[in-house]
CSV table of C-alpha atoms in Angstrom, one decimal:
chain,number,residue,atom,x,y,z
A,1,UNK,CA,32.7,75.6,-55.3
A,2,UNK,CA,29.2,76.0,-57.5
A,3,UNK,CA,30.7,73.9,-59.9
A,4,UNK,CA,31.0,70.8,-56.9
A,5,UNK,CA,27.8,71.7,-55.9
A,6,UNK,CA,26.1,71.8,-59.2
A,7,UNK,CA,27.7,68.5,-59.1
A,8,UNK,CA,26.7,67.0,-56.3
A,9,UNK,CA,23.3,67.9,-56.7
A,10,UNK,CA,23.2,66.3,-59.7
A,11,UNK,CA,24.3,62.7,-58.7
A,12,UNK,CA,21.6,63.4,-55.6
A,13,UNK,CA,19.0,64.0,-58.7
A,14,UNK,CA,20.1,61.2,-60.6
A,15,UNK,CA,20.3,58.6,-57.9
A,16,UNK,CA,16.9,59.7,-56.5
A,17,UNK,CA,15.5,59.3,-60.4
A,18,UNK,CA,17.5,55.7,-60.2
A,19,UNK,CA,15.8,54.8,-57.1
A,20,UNK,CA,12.4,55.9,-58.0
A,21,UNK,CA,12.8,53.8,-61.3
A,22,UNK,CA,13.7,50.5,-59.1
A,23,UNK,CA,10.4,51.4,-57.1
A,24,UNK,CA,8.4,51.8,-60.1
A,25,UNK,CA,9.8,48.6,-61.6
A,26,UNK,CA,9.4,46.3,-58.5
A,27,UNK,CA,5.8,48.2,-58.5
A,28,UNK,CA,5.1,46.8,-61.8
A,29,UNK,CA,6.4,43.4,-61.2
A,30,UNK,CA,4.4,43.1,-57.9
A,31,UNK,CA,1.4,44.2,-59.8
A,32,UNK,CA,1.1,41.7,-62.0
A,33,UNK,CA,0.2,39.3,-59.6
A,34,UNK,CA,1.1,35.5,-59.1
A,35,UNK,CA,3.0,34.0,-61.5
A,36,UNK,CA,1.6,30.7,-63.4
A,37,UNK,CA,3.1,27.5,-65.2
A,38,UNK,CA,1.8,24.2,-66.3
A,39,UNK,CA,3.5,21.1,-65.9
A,40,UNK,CA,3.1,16.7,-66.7
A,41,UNK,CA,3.6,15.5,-63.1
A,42,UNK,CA,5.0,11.6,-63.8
A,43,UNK,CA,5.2,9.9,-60.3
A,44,UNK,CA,6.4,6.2,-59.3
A,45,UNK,CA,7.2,4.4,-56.2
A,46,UNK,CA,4.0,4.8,-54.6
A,47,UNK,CA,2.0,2.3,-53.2
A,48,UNK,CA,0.3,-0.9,-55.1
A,49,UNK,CA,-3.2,1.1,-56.3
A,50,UNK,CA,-4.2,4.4,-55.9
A,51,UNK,CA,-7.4,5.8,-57.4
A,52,UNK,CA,-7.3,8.5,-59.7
A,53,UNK,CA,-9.4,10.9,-57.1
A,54,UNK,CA,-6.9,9.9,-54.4
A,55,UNK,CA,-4.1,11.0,-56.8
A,56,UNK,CA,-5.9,14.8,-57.3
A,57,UNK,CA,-6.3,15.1,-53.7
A,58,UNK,CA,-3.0,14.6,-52.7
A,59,UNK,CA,-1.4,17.2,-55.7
A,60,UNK,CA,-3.6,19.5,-54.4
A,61,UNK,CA,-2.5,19.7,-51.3
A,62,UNK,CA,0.9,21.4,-52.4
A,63,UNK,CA,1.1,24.9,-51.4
A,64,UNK,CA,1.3,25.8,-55.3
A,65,UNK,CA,-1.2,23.5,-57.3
A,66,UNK,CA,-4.4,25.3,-58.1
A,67,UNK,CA,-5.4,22.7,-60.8
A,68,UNK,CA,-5.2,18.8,-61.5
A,69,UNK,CA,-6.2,17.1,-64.5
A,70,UNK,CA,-5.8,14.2,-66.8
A,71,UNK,CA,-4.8,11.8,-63.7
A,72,UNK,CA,-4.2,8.3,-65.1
A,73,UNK,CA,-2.8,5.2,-62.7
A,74,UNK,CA,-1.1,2.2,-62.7
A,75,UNK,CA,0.1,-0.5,-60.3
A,76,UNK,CA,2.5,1.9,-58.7
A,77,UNK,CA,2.9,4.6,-60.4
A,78,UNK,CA,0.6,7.6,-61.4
A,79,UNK,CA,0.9,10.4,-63.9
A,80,UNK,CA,-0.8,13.6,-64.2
A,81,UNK,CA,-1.2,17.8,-65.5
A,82,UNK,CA,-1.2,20.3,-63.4
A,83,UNK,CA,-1.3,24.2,-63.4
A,84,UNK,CA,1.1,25.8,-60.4
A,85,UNK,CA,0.7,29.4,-59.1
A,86,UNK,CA,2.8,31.5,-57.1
A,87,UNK,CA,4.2,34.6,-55.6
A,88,UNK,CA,7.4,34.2,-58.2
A,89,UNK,CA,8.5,31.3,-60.4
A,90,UNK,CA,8.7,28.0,-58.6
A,91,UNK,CA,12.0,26.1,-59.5
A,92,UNK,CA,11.4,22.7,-60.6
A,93,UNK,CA,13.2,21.3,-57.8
A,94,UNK,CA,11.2,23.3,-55.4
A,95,UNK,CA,8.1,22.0,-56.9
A,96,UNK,CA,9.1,18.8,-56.8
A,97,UNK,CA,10.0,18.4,-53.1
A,98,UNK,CA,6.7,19.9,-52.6
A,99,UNK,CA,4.8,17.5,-54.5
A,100,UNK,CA,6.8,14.5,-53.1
A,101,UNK,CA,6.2,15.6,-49.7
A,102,UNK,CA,2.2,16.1,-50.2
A,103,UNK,CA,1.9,12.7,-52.2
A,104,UNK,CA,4.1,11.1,-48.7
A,105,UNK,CA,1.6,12.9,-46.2
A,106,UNK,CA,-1.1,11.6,-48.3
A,107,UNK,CA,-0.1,8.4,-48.0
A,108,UNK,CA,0.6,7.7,-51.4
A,109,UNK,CA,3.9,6.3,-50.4
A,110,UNK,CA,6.8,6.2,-48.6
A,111,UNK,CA,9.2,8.1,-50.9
A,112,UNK,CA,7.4,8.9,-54.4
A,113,UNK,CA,9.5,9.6,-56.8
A,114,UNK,CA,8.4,13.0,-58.9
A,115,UNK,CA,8.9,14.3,-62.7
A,116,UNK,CA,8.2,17.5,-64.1
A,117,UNK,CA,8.1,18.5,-67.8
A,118,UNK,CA,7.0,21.7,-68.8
A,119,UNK,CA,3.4,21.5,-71.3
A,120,UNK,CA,1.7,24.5,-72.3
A,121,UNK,CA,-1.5,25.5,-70.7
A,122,UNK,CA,-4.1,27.5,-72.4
A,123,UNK,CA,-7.5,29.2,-71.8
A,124,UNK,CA,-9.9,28.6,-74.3
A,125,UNK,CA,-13.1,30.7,-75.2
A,126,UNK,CA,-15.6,29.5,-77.7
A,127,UNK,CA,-18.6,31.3,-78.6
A,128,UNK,CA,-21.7,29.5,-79.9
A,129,UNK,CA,-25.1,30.0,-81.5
A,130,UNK,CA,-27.1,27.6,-78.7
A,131,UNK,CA,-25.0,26.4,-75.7
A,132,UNK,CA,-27.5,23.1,-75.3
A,133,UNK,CA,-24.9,21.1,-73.7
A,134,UNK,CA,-24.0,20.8,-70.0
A,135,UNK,CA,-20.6,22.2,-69.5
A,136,UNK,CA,-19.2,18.9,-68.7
A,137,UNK,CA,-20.5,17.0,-71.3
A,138,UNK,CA,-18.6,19.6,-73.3
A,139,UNK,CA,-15.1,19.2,-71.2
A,140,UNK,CA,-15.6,15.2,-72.1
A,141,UNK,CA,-15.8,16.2,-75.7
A,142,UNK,CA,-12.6,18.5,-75.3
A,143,UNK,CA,-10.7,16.1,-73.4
A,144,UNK,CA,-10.9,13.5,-76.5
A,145,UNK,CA,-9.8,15.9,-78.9
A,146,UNK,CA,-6.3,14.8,-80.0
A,147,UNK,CA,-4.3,17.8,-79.1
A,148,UNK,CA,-5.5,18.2,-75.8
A,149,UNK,CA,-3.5,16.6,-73.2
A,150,UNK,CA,-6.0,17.3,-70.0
A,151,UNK,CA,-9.1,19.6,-69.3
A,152,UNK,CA,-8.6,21.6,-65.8
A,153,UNK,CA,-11.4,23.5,-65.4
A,154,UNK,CA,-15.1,24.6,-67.7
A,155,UNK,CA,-17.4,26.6,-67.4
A,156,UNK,CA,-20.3,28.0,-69.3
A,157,UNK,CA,-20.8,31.6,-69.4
A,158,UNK,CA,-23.8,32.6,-71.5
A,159,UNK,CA,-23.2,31.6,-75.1
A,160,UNK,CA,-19.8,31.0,-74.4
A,161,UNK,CA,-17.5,27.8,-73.3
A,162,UNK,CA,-14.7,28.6,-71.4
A,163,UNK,CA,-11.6,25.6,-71.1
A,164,UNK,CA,-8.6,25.7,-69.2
A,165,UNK,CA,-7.0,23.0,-71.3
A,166,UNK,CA,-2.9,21.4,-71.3
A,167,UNK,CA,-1.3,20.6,-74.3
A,168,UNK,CA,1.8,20.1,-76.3
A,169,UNK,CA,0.5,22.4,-79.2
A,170,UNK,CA,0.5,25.9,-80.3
A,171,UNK,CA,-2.4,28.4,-80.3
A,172,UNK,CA,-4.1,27.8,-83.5
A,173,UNK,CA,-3.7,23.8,-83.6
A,174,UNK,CA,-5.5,23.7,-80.1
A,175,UNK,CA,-8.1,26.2,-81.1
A,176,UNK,CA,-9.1,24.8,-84.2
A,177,UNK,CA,-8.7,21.0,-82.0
A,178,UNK,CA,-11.5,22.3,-79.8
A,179,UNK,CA,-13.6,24.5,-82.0
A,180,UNK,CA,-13.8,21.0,-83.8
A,181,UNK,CA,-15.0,18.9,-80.8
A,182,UNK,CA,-17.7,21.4,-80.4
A,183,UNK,CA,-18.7,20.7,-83.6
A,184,UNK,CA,-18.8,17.2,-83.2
A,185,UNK,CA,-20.8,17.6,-80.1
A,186,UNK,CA,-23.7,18.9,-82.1
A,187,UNK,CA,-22.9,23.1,-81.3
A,188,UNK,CA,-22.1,25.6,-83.5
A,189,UNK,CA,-19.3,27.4,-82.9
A,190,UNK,CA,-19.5,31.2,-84.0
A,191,UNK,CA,-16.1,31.6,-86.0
A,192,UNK,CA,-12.7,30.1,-84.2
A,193,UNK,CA,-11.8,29.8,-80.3
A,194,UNK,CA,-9.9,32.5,-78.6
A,195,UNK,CA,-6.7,31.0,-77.2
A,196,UNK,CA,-4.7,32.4,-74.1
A,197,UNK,CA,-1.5,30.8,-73.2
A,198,UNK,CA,-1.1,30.7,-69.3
A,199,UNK,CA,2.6,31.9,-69.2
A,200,UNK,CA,4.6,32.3,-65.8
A,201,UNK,CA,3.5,36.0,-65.6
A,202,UNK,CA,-0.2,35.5,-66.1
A,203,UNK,CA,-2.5,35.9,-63.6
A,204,UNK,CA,-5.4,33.0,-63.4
């Protein structure tokens, strides 16, 4: 009789410790916060011209598009980068219903077809000795060097330049990429750029 309840208490103990273990992991998960991806958006059938601002408005409108950049057009068909954020990972089919629907109720079309491929995203910090540029003029330098595919979002925060940049490249090709459009810009970069990759898991 101990013995079935020395037993018993020990499957209570251990599926108690099991349970606070899935509570600690679906803590730790939840913690993290939203979840983040970058992604080429190609998109055809819409209507004869759009502009490229018309184009950013409408992706933005999708419940998970936080950033648009790099928007190019053609008669009817557009292309652009953007960076998604959500509660969990978005499927690529789910995105792209979205983003059909919001380029439709923009007008863009009547039924625009939608293209994902996955491009890494990265956030770039680059120290200098005298930021003496406008943080635009240096996100037009950026956007011309040839490993960066589109420049979301800059901003200058004291001495330093910060990039939200997509590209097709690694860390170090990108940062040594931007470090060198700084230079050509007329700044002085203090050593090489610190690169972040924006991963599905990290929180923008």
């Amino acid at each position: 009789m101990r013995t079935k309840i020395v037993a018993v208490l020990l499957i209570s103990a251990a599926s108690i410790g099991a349970l606070m273990g899935v509570i600690a992991y679906q803590w730790s998960i939840s913690s993290k916060g939203a979840r983040v991806g970058c992604y080429h958006v190609a998109i055809t059938n819409v209507k004869g011209s759009v502009k490229p601002e018309e184009v950013k408005r409408a992706l933005l409108k999708c419940p998970y598009v936080i950033r648009v950049g790099g928007v190019r057009t053609a008669p009817s068909s557009c292309d652009a980068y953007i960076i998604v954020k959500a509660p969990i990972p978005v499927s690529k089919y789910d995105l792209t219903q979205e983003l059909s629907q919001a380029l439709r109720k923009e007008g863009l079309g009547k039924a625009p077809a939608v293209f994902l491929n996955s491009v890494n995203a990265y956030v770039v910090e680059v120290a200098v000795e005298n930021p003496k540029i406008p943080a635009s003029v240096a996100a037009r330098k950026v956007a011309s060097a040839p490993t960066i595919l589109a420049v979301f979002k800059v901003e200058r925060r004291g001495s330093v330049y910060v990039f939200e940049v997509a590209s097709l490249e690694e860390e170090y090709p990108v940062a040594y990429s931007i470090t060198g459009a700084l230079k050509i810009a007329g700044l002085k970069p203090v050593g090489i750029a610190n690169v972040t990759p924006v991963k599905w898991g990290y929180v923008l």
